[in-house]
Coordinates of N, CA and C in Angstrom, one line a residue:
Chain W
D1 N 0.9 -1.2 0.0 CA 0.0 0.0 0.0 C 0.9 1.2 0.0
A2 N 0.6 2.2 -0.9 CA 1.5 3.4 -1.0 C 1.3 4.2 0.2
G3 N 2.3 4.9 0.7 CA 2.3 5.8 1.7 C 1.9 7.2 1.2
V4 N 2.2 8.2 1.9 CA 2.0 9.6 1.5 C 3.0 9.9 0.4
I5 N 2.5 10.4 -0.7 CA 3.4 10.7 -1.8 C 3.5 12.2 -2.0
Q6 N 4.8 12.7 -2.1 CA 5.1 14.1 -2.3 C 5.9 14.3 -3.5
S7 N 5.6 15.4 -4.2 CA 6.5 15.7 -5.4 C 6.6 17.3 -5.5
P8 N 7.7 17.7 -6.0 CA 8.9 17.0 -6.3 C 9.6 16.6 -5.0
R9 N 10.6 15.8 -5.1 CA 11.5 15.5 -3.9 C 12.5 16.6 -3.6
H10 N 12.9 17.2 -4.7 CA 13.9 18.3 -4.5 C 13.4 19.4 -5.5
E11 N 13.6 20.7 -5.0 CA 13.2 21.8 -5.9 C 14.2 22.9 -5.6
V12 N 14.8 23.4 -6.7 CA 15.7 24.5 -6.6 C 15.2 25.6 -7.5
T13 N 15.0 26.8 -6.9 CA 14.4 27.9 -7.7 C 15.1 29.2 -7.3
E14 N 14.8 30.2 -8.0 CA 15.3 31.5 -7.8 C 14.3 32.4 -7.0
M15 N 14.9 33.2 -6.2 CA 14.0 34.2 -5.5 C 13.0 34.9 -6.4
G16 N 11.8 35.0 -5.9 CA 10.8 35.6 -6.7 C 9.9 34.7 -7.5
Q17 N 10.4 33.5 -7.7 CA 9.6 32.5 -8.5 C 8.5 31.9 -7.7
E18 N 7.5 31.4 -8.4 CA 6.4 30.6 -7.7 C 6.8 29.2 -7.6
V19 N 6.5 28.6 -6.4 CA 6.9 27.2 -6.1 C 5.6 26.5 -5.7
T20 N 5.3 25.3 -6.3 CA 4.2 24.5 -5.9 C 4.6 23.1 -5.5
L21 N 4.3 22.8 -4.3 CA 4.6 21.5 -3.7 C 3.3 20.7 -3.7
R22 N 3.4 19.4 -4.0 CA 2.2 18.5 -4.1 C 2.2 17.4 -3.1
C23 N 1.0 16.9 -2.8 CA 0.9 15.9 -1.8 C -0.3 15.0 -2.1
K24 N -0.1 13.7 -2.1 CA -1.2 12.7 -2.2 C -1.3 12.0 -0.9
P25 N -2.3 12.1 -0.1 CA -2.4 11.4 1.1 C -2.7 9.9 0.9
I26 N -2.6 9.2 2.0 CA -3.0 7.8 2.0 C -4.5 7.7 1.7
S27 N -4.8 6.8 0.8 CA -6.2 6.6 0.5 C -7.1 6.2 1.8
G28 N -8.2 6.9 1.9 CA -9.0 6.7 3.1 C -8.7 7.6 4.3
H29 N -7.6 8.3 4.2 CA -7.3 9.3 5.3 C -8.0 10.6 5.0
N30 N -8.6 11.2 6.0 CA -9.4 12.4 5.8 C -8.8 13.7 6.4
S31 N -7.6 13.5 7.1 CA -6.9 14.6 7.6 C -5.5 14.8 7.0
L32 N -5.2 16.0 6.7 CA -3.9 16.2 6.0 C -3.2 17.4 6.6
F33 N -1.9 17.3 6.8 CA -1.1 18.3 7.5 C 0.1 18.7 6.6
W34 N 0.4 19.9 6.6 CA 1.7 20.4 6.0 C 2.6 20.9 7.1
Y35 N 3.8 20.4 7.1 CA 4.8 20.9 8.0 C 6.0 21.5 7.3
R36 N 6.8 22.3 8.0 CA 8.0 22.8 7.5 C 9.1 22.5 8.5
Q37 N 10.3 22.0 8.0 CA 11.4 21.6 8.9 C 12.6 22.5 8.6
T38 N 13.1 23.2 9.5 CA 14.3 24.0 9.4 C 15.2 23.7 10.6
M39 N 16.5 24.0 10.4 CA 17.5 23.8 11.5 C 17.1 24.8 12.6
M40 N 16.7 26.0 12.3 CA 16.5 27.0 13.3 C 15.2 26.8 14.2
R41 N 14.2 26.4 13.5 CA 12.9 26.3 14.1 C 12.3 24.9 14.3
G42 N 13.1 23.9 13.8 CA 12.6 22.6 13.9 C 11.4 22.3 13.0
L43 N 10.5 21.5 13.5 CA 9.3 21.0 12.7 C 8.1 21.8 13.1
E44 N 7.5 22.6 12.2 CA 6.4 23.4 12.5 C 5.2 23.0 11.7
L45 N 4.0 23.0 12.3 CA 2.8 22.8 11.5 C 2.4 24.1 10.8
L46 N 2.2 23.9 9.5 CA 1.8 25.1 8.7 C 0.2 25.2 8.6
I47 N -0.4 24.1 8.2 CA -1.8 24.0 8.0 C -2.4 22.6 8.2
Y48 N -3.6 22.6 8.6 CA -4.3 21.3 8.8 C -5.6 21.3 8.1
F49 N -5.9 20.3 7.3 CA -7.2 20.1 6.7 C -7.9 18.9 7.3
N50 N -9.2 19.0 7.4 CA -10.0 17.8 7.7 C -11.2 17.8 6.7
N51 N -11.3 16.6 6.1 CA -12.3 16.5 5.0 C -12.3 17.6 4.0
N52 N -11.0 17.9 3.6 CA -10.7 18.9 2.5 C -10.9 20.3 3.0
V53 N -11.3 20.6 4.2 CA -11.5 21.9 4.7 C -10.4 22.4 5.6
P54 N -9.8 23.6 5.3 CA -8.8 24.0 6.2 C -9.3 24.3 7.6
I55 N -8.8 23.7 8.6 CA -9.2 23.8 10.0 C -8.3 24.8 10.8
D56 N -7.0 24.7 10.6 CA -6.1 25.5 11.3 C -5.0 25.9 10.4
D57 N -4.9 27.2 10.0 CA -3.9 27.7 9.2 C -3.0 28.7 9.9
S58 N -3.0 28.7 11.2 CA -2.3 29.7 12.0 C -0.8 29.6 11.9
G59 N -0.3 28.5 11.4 CA 1.1 28.3 11.2 C 1.6 28.8 9.8
M60 N 0.7 29.2 9.0 CA 1.2 29.7 7.7 C 1.9 31.0 7.9
P61 N 3.2 31.1 7.4 CA 4.0 32.2 7.8 C 3.5 33.6 7.3
E62 N 3.0 33.7 6.2 CA 2.6 35.0 5.6 C 1.8 34.8 4.4
D63 N 1.3 35.9 3.8 CA 0.4 35.8 2.6 C 1.1 35.2 1.4
R64 N 2.4 35.0 1.4 CA 3.0 34.4 0.3 C 2.7 32.9 0.2
F65 N 2.3 32.4 1.3 CA 2.0 30.9 1.4 C 0.5 30.7 1.3
S66 N 0.2 29.7 0.5 CA -1.2 29.3 0.4 C -1.3 27.8 0.2
A67 N -2.4 27.2 0.7 CA -2.6 25.8 0.5 C -4.0 25.5 0.1
K68 N -4.1 24.4 -0.7 CA -5.5 24.0 -1.1 C -5.6 22.5 -1.1
M69 N -6.8 22.1 -0.9 CA -7.1 20.7 -1.0 C -8.4 20.5 -1.8
P70 N -8.3 20.4 -3.1 CA -9.5 20.4 -3.9 C -10.3 19.1 -3.8
N71 N -9.6 18.0 -3.4 CA -10.3 16.8 -3.2 C -9.6 15.9 -2.2
A72 N -10.1 14.8 -1.9 CA -9.6 14.0 -0.8 C -8.2 13.3 -1.1
S73 N -7.8 13.4 -2.4 CA -6.6 12.7 -2.8 C -5.5 13.6 -3.2
F74 N -5.6 14.9 -3.0 CA -4.6 15.9 -3.5 C -4.6 17.2 -2.8
S75 N -3.4 17.6 -2.5 CA -3.2 18.9 -1.8 C -2.0 19.6 -2.4
T76 N -2.0 20.9 -2.4 CA -0.9 21.7 -2.9 C -0.5 22.8 -1.8
L77 N 0.8 23.1 -1.8 CA 1.3 24.2 -1.0 C 2.0 25.1 -1.9
K78 N 1.6 26.3 -2.0 CA 2.2 27.2 -3.0 C 2.9 28.4 -2.3
I79 N 4.0 28.8 -2.8 CA 4.8 29.9 -2.3 C 5.0 30.9 -3.4
Q80 N 4.5 32.1 -3.3 CA 4.6 33.1 -4.4 C 4.6 34.5 -3.8
P81 N 5.6 35.2 -4.0 CA 6.9 34.8 -4.5 C 7.8 34.2 -3.5
S82 N 8.7 33.3 -3.9 CA 9.6 32.6 -3.0 C 10.7 33.5 -2.6
E83 N 11.2 33.2 -1.4 CA 12.4 34.0 -0.8 C 13.4 33.0 -0.3
P84 N 14.7 33.4 -0.2 CA 15.7 32.4 0.3 C 15.3 31.9 1.7
R85 N 14.7 32.6 2.6 CA 14.4 32.1 3.9 C 13.3 31.1 3.9
D86 N 12.7 30.8 2.7 CA 11.7 29.7 2.6 C 12.4 28.4 2.4
S87 N 13.7 28.4 2.2 CA 14.4 27.1 2.0 C 14.3 26.3 3.3
A88 N 13.8 25.0 3.0 CA 13.5 24.1 4.1 C 13.1 22.8 3.5
V89 N 12.8 21.8 4.4 CA 12.1 20.6 4.0 C 10.6 20.7 4.3
Y90 N 9.8 20.5 3.4 CA 8.3 20.6 3.6 C 7.8 19.1 3.6
F91 N 7.1 18.8 4.7 CA 6.5 17.5 4.8 C 5.0 17.6 4.8
C92 N 4.4 16.6 4.1 CA 3.0 16.4 4.2 C 2.7 15.1 5.0
A93 N 1.7 15.1 5.8 CA 1.3 14.0 6.6 C -0.2 13.8 6.5
S94 N -0.7 12.5 6.7 CA -2.1 12.3 6.6 C -2.5 11.3 7.8
S95 N -3.8 11.4 8.1 CA -4.3 10.5 9.2 C -5.8 10.4 9.0
T96 N -6.4 9.4 9.7 CA -7.8 9.3 9.8 C -8.3 10.2 11.0
G97 N -9.6 10.3 11.2 CA -10.1 11.0 12.3 C -10.9 12.2 12.0
T98 N -11.7 12.6 13.0 CA -12.5 13.8 12.8 C -11.7 15.1 13.3
S99 N -12.2 16.2 13.0 CA -11.6 17.5 13.4 C -11.6 17.5 14.9
G100 N -10.4 17.7 15.5 CA -10.3 17.8 16.9 C -9.8 16.5 17.6
S101 N -9.9 15.4 16.8 CA -9.4 14.1 17.3 C -8.0 13.8 16.8
Y102 N -7.4 12.8 17.3 CA -6.1 12.4 16.8 C -6.0 11.0 16.5
N103 N -5.4 10.7 15.4 CA -4.9 9.3 15.1 C -3.5 9.5 14.5
E104 N -2.7 8.4 14.5 CA -1.4 8.5 14.0 C -1.2 9.2 12.7
Q105 N -0.3 10.1 12.6 CA 0.0 10.8 11.4 C 1.1 10.1 10.6
F106 N 0.9 9.8 9.4 CA 1.9 9.2 8.5 C 2.5 10.2 7.6
F107 N 3.8 10.3 7.6 CA 4.5 11.4 6.9 C 5.0 10.9 5.6
G108 N 5.0 11.8 4.6 CA 5.6 11.6 3.3 C 7.1 11.8 3.4
P109 N 7.9 11.6 2.4 CA 9.3 11.7 2.4 C 9.8 13.1 2.4
G110 N 9.0 14.1 2.1 CA 9.4 15.5 2.1 C 9.8 16.0 0.8
T111 N 9.7 17.3 0.7 CA 10.3 18.1 -0.5 C 11.3 19.0 0.1
R112 N 12.6 18.9 -0.4 CA 13.6 19.8 0.0 C 13.6 21.0 -1.0
L113 N 13.3 22.1 -0.5 CA 13.2 23.4 -1.3 C 14.4 24.2 -1.0
T114 N 15.1 24.7 -2.1 CA 16.2 25.6 -2.0 C 15.8 26.8 -2.9
V115 N 15.8 28.0 -2.2 CA 15.5 29.2 -3.0 C 16.8 30.0 -3.0
L116 N 17.3 30.3 -4.2 CA 18.6 31.0 -4.3 C 18.4 32.5 -4.4
Chain F
G1 N 2.6 28.4 26.2 CA 2.2 27.3 25.2 C 3.0 26.1 25.5
D2 N 2.6 25.0 24.8 CA 3.3 23.7 24.9 C 4.7 23.8 24.3
S3 N 5.6 23.1 24.9 CA 6.9 23.0 24.3 C 7.6 21.7 24.7
V4 N 8.6 21.3 23.9 CA 9.3 20.1 24.1 C 10.8 20.4 23.9
T5 N 11.6 20.0 24.9 CA 13.0 20.2 24.9 C 13.7 18.8 24.9
Q6 N 14.6 18.6 24.0 CA 15.3 17.4 23.9 C 16.8 17.7 23.8
M7 N 17.6 16.7 24.3 CA 19.0 16.9 24.3 C 19.5 17.2 22.9
E8 N 20.5 18.1 22.8 CA 21.0 18.4 21.5 C 22.0 17.4 21.1
G9 N 22.1 17.1 19.8 CA 23.1 16.2 19.3 C 24.3 16.9 18.8
P10 N 25.0 16.2 17.9 CA 24.8 14.8 17.6 C 25.3 13.9 18.7
V11 N 24.7 12.7 18.7 CA 25.1 11.7 19.6 C 25.8 10.6 18.8
T12 N 27.0 10.2 19.1 CA 27.7 9.2 18.4 C 28.1 8.1 19.4
L13 N 27.7 6.9 19.0 CA 27.9 5.7 19.8 C 28.5 4.6 19.0
S14 N 29.1 3.6 19.7 CA 29.5 2.4 19.1 C 28.4 1.4 19.2
E15 N 28.4 0.5 18.2 CA 27.4 -0.6 18.2 C 27.4 -1.3 19.5
E16 N 26.2 -1.7 20.0 CA 25.9 -2.4 21.3 C 26.0 -1.5 22.5
A17 N 26.3 -0.2 22.3 CA 26.3 0.7 23.4 C 24.8 1.0 23.9
F18 N 24.7 1.6 25.1 CA 23.4 2.0 25.7 C 23.1 3.4 25.2
L19 N 21.8 3.6 24.9 CA 21.4 4.9 24.4 C 20.4 5.5 25.3
T20 N 20.6 6.8 25.6 CA 19.6 7.6 26.3 C 19.5 8.9 25.6
I21 N 18.3 9.3 25.2 CA 18.1 10.7 24.6 C 17.0 11.3 25.6
N22 N 17.4 12.4 26.2 CA 16.5 13.1 27.2 C 15.5 13.9 26.5
C23 N 14.3 13.9 27.1 CA 13.2 14.7 26.6 C 12.4 15.2 27.8
T24 N 12.2 16.5 27.9 CA 11.3 17.1 28.8 C 10.2 18.0 28.1
Y25 N 9.1 18.2 28.8 CA 8.1 18.9 28.1 C 7.4 19.9 29.1
T26 N 6.7 20.9 28.5 CA 5.9 21.8 29.2 C 4.5 21.8 28.5
A27 N 3.5 21.5 29.3 CA 2.1 21.5 28.7 C 1.1 21.6 29.8
T28 N -0.1 22.1 29.4 CA -1.2 22.1 30.4 C -1.9 20.8 30.3
G29 N -2.4 20.4 31.5 CA -3.2 19.1 31.5 C -2.3 17.9 31.4
Y30 N -2.8 16.9 30.7 CA -2.2 15.6 30.6 C -2.0 15.3 29.1
P31 N -0.8 15.7 28.5 CA -0.6 15.4 27.1 C -0.3 14.0 26.8
S32 N -0.4 13.6 25.6 CA 0.1 12.3 25.1 C 1.5 12.6 24.6
L33 N 2.4 11.6 24.7 CA 3.8 11.8 24.4 C 4.3 10.8 23.3
F34 N 5.2 11.2 22.5 CA 5.6 10.4 21.3 C 7.1 10.5 21.1
W35 N 7.6 9.5 20.5 CA 8.9 9.5 19.9 C 8.8 9.1 18.4
Y36 N 9.3 10.0 17.5 CA 9.3 9.7 16.1 C 10.8 9.5 15.7
V37 N 11.0 8.8 14.6 CA 12.3 8.6 14.1 C 12.3 8.9 12.6
Q38 N 13.3 9.6 12.2 CA 13.5 10.0 10.7 C 14.8 9.4 10.2
Y39 N 14.7 8.4 9.3 CA 15.9 7.8 8.7 C 16.3 8.7 7.5
P40 N 17.5 8.7 7.1 CA 18.0 9.6 6.1 C 17.1 9.5 4.8
G41 N 16.7 10.7 4.4 CA 15.9 10.8 3.1 C 14.5 10.4 3.2
E42 N 14.0 10.1 4.4 CA 12.6 9.7 4.6 C 11.9 10.6 5.5
G43 N 10.5 10.4 5.6 CA 9.7 11.2 6.5 C 9.8 10.6 7.9
L44 N 9.1 11.2 8.8 CA 9.1 10.8 10.2 C 8.2 9.6 10.3
Q45 N 8.6 8.7 11.2 CA 7.8 7.5 11.5 C 7.5 7.4 13.0
L46 N 6.3 7.1 13.4 CA 6.1 6.9 14.8 C 6.9 5.7 15.4
L47 N 7.6 5.9 16.4 CA 8.4 4.9 17.1 C 7.7 4.3 18.2
L48 N 7.2 5.1 19.1 CA 6.5 4.7 20.3 C 5.7 5.8 20.9
K49 N 4.8 5.5 21.8 CA 3.9 6.5 22.4 C 3.5 6.1 23.8
A50 N 3.1 7.1 24.6 CA 2.5 6.8 25.9 C 1.4 7.9 26.1
T51 N 0.3 7.5 26.6 CA -0.9 8.4 26.7 C -1.2 8.8 28.1
K52 N -0.6 8.2 29.1 CA -0.9 8.7 30.4 C 0.3 8.4 31.3
A53 N 0.3 9.0 32.5 CA 1.4 9.0 33.4 C 1.7 7.5 33.8
D54 N 3.0 7.2 33.8 CA 3.6 5.9 34.2 C 3.5 4.9 33.0
D55 N 2.8 5.2 31.9 CA 2.8 4.3 30.8 C 4.2 4.2 30.2
K56 N 4.5 3.0 29.8 CA 5.8 2.8 29.1 C 5.5 2.4 27.6
G57 N 6.0 3.2 26.7 CA 5.9 2.9 25.3 C 7.2 2.1 24.9
S58 N 7.0 1.1 24.0 CA 8.2 0.3 23.6 C 8.0 -0.2 22.1
N59 N 9.1 -0.3 21.4 CA 9.0 -0.7 20.0 C 10.5 -0.9 19.6
K60 N 10.8 -2.0 18.9 CA 12.1 -2.3 18.3 C 13.2 -2.2 19.3
G61 N 13.0 -2.5 20.5 CA 14.0 -2.4 21.5 C 14.1 -1.1 22.2
F62 N 13.4 -0.1 21.7 CA 13.4 1.2 22.3 C 12.3 1.3 23.4
E63 N 12.5 2.1 24.5 CA 11.5 2.3 25.5 C 11.5 3.7 26.0
A64 N 10.4 4.2 26.4 CA 10.3 5.5 27.1 C 9.2 5.4 28.1
T65 N 9.3 6.0 29.2 CA 8.3 6.0 30.3 C 7.8 7.4 30.5
Y66 N 6.5 7.6 30.6 CA 5.9 8.9 30.8 C 6.0 9.2 32.3
R67 N 6.8 10.2 32.6 CA 7.0 10.6 34.0 C 6.4 11.9 34.3
K68 N 5.3 12.0 34.9 CA 4.6 13.2 35.1 C 5.3 14.1 36.1
E69 N 5.9 13.4 37.1 CA 6.5 14.2 38.2 C 7.7 15.0 37.8
T70 N 8.4 14.5 36.7 CA 9.5 15.2 36.2 C 9.3 15.7 34.8
T71 N 8.1 15.6 34.4 CA 7.7 16.0 33.0 C 8.7 15.6 32.0
S72 N 9.0 14.3 32.0 CA 10.0 13.7 31.1 C 9.5 12.5 30.3
F73 N 10.2 12.2 29.3 CA 9.9 11.0 28.4 C 11.1 10.6 27.7
H74 N 12.1 10.2 28.5 CA 13.4 9.9 27.9 C 13.4 8.6 27.1
L75 N 14.1 8.6 26.0 CA 14.2 7.4 25.1 C 15.4 6.6 25.5
E76 N 15.3 5.3 25.6 CA 16.4 4.4 25.9 C 16.4 3.2 25.0
K77 N 17.6 2.7 24.8 CA 17.8 1.4 24.1 C 19.0 0.7 24.7
G78 N 18.9 -0.5 25.0 CA 20.0 -1.2 25.7 C 21.2 -1.5 24.8
S79 N 21.0 -1.7 23.6 CA 22.1 -2.1 22.7 C 21.8 -1.6 21.3
V80 N 22.4 -0.5 20.9 CA 22.1 0.1 19.6 C 22.8 -0.6 18.5
Q81 N 22.2 -0.5 17.3 CA 22.8 -1.1 16.1 C 23.0 0.0 15.0
V82 N 23.9 -0.3 14.1 CA 24.2 0.7 13.0 C 22.9 1.2 12.4
S83 N 21.9 0.3 12.2 CA 20.7 0.6 11.5 C 19.8 1.6 12.3
D84 N 20.2 1.9 13.6 CA 19.4 2.8 14.4 C 19.9 4.3 14.1
S85 N 20.9 4.4 13.3 CA 21.3 5.8 13.0 C 20.2 6.6 12.3
A86 N 19.8 7.7 12.9 CA 18.7 8.4 12.4 C 18.5 9.7 13.3
V87 N 17.5 10.5 13.0 CA 17.2 11.6 13.8 C 15.9 11.2 14.6
Y88 N 16.0 11.5 15.9 CA 14.9 11.1 16.8 C 14.2 12.4 17.3
F89 N 12.9 12.4 17.3 CA 12.1 13.6 17.7 C 11.2 13.2 18.8
C90 N 11.2 13.9 19.9 CA 10.2 13.8 20.9 C 9.1 14.8 20.6
A91 N 7.9 14.4 20.9 CA 6.7 15.2 20.6 C 5.6 15.0 21.6
L92 N 4.7 16.0 21.7 CA 3.6 15.9 22.6 C 2.3 16.3 21.8
R93 N 1.2 15.8 22.3 CA -0.1 16.2 21.8 C -0.9 16.6 23.0
S94 N -1.4 17.8 23.0 CA -2.3 18.3 24.1 C -3.6 17.6 24.0
N95 N -4.1 17.2 25.1 CA -5.5 16.6 25.2 C -6.5 17.5 25.7
S96 N -6.2 18.8 25.8 CA -7.2 19.8 26.2 C -7.5 20.7 25.1
G97 N -8.7 21.3 25.2 CA -9.1 22.3 24.2 C -9.4 21.6 22.9
G98 N -9.5 22.3 21.8 CA -9.9 21.8 20.5 C -8.7 21.5 19.6
S99 N -7.5 21.4 20.1 CA -6.3 21.2 19.2 C -5.7 19.8 19.4
N100 N -6.6 18.8 19.5 CA -6.1 17.5 19.8 C -5.3 16.9 18.6
Y101 N -5.4 17.5 17.4 CA -4.7 17.1 16.2 C -3.2 17.5 16.2
K102 N -2.9 18.5 17.1 CA -1.7 19.3 16.9 C -0.5 18.6 17.7
L103 N 0.6 18.3 17.0 CA 1.8 17.8 17.6 C 2.8 18.9 17.8
T104 N 3.4 19.0 18.9 CA 4.5 19.9 19.2 C 5.8 19.1 19.3
F105 N 6.7 19.4 18.4 CA 8.0 18.6 18.3 C 9.2 19.3 19.0
G106 N 10.1 18.4 19.5 CA 11.4 18.9 19.9 C 12.2 19.1 18.6
K107 N 13.4 19.7 18.8 CA 14.3 20.0 17.6 C 14.9 18.8 17.0
G108 N 14.9 17.7 17.6 CA 15.5 16.5 17.0 C 16.9 16.2 17.5
T109 N 17.2 14.9 17.6 CA 18.6 14.5 18.0 C 19.1 13.6 17.0
L110 N 20.3 13.9 16.4 CA 20.9 13.0 15.4 C 21.7 12.0 16.1
L111 N 21.4 10.7 15.9 CA 22.2 9.6 16.4 C 23.0 8.9 15.3
T112 N 24.2 8.8 15.5 CA 25.1 8.0 14.6 C 25.7 6.8 15.4
V113 N 25.5 5.6 14.9 CA 26.0 4.4 15.5 C 27.1 3.9 14.6
N114 N 28.3 3.8 15.1 CA 29.5 3.2 14.3 C 29.7 1.8 14.6
P115 N 30.1 1.0 13.6 CA 30.3 -0.4 13.8 C 31.5 -0.7 14.7

């Protein structure tokens, strides 16, 4: 059974460019999380969706970041325009459960973003 | 707010050595506690968990006991292997309020085991 799938695995772009990261959660999971991992700040939750609806986006750094979940099997995280300080590893995770509950989160392999 | 503090790495051990990675937390109420492991090039995987005081989580030879009196959840393994080389994250989930989905992570500890 496939786990969480993220693409691309690596992205190198120049400052000012638009970046789109993609995630396919595990089939049957209805909760989806986007995290950012940096040396300075560790692992931070950016946004949480439940049943395709954004429940908590308080971790989204600023208006340059946006996330969508148009259906149960696909989500995107977009950065426009990108800046060097956005360089990080971005993880997507999925789980079952209702909003406010918790079940084990399964993480994808991450996308390593480098903004020059 | 909630926070997790774990010992800074890197930690370098020889095969068959004893491992301890310290983790302490600050949280309101009675959180659930977790250890995640991240192997090179992969996402995080749940290693073990404990949901109430004095619970012991265990998996693959690793153990951690939920100590409420010291707000700690230290990870231990009696004899490490080269294949245990990875980054280990301590995390908590608050069981109060409406944020039960939210995990708060420590900064991670890099473990390298040499043959």
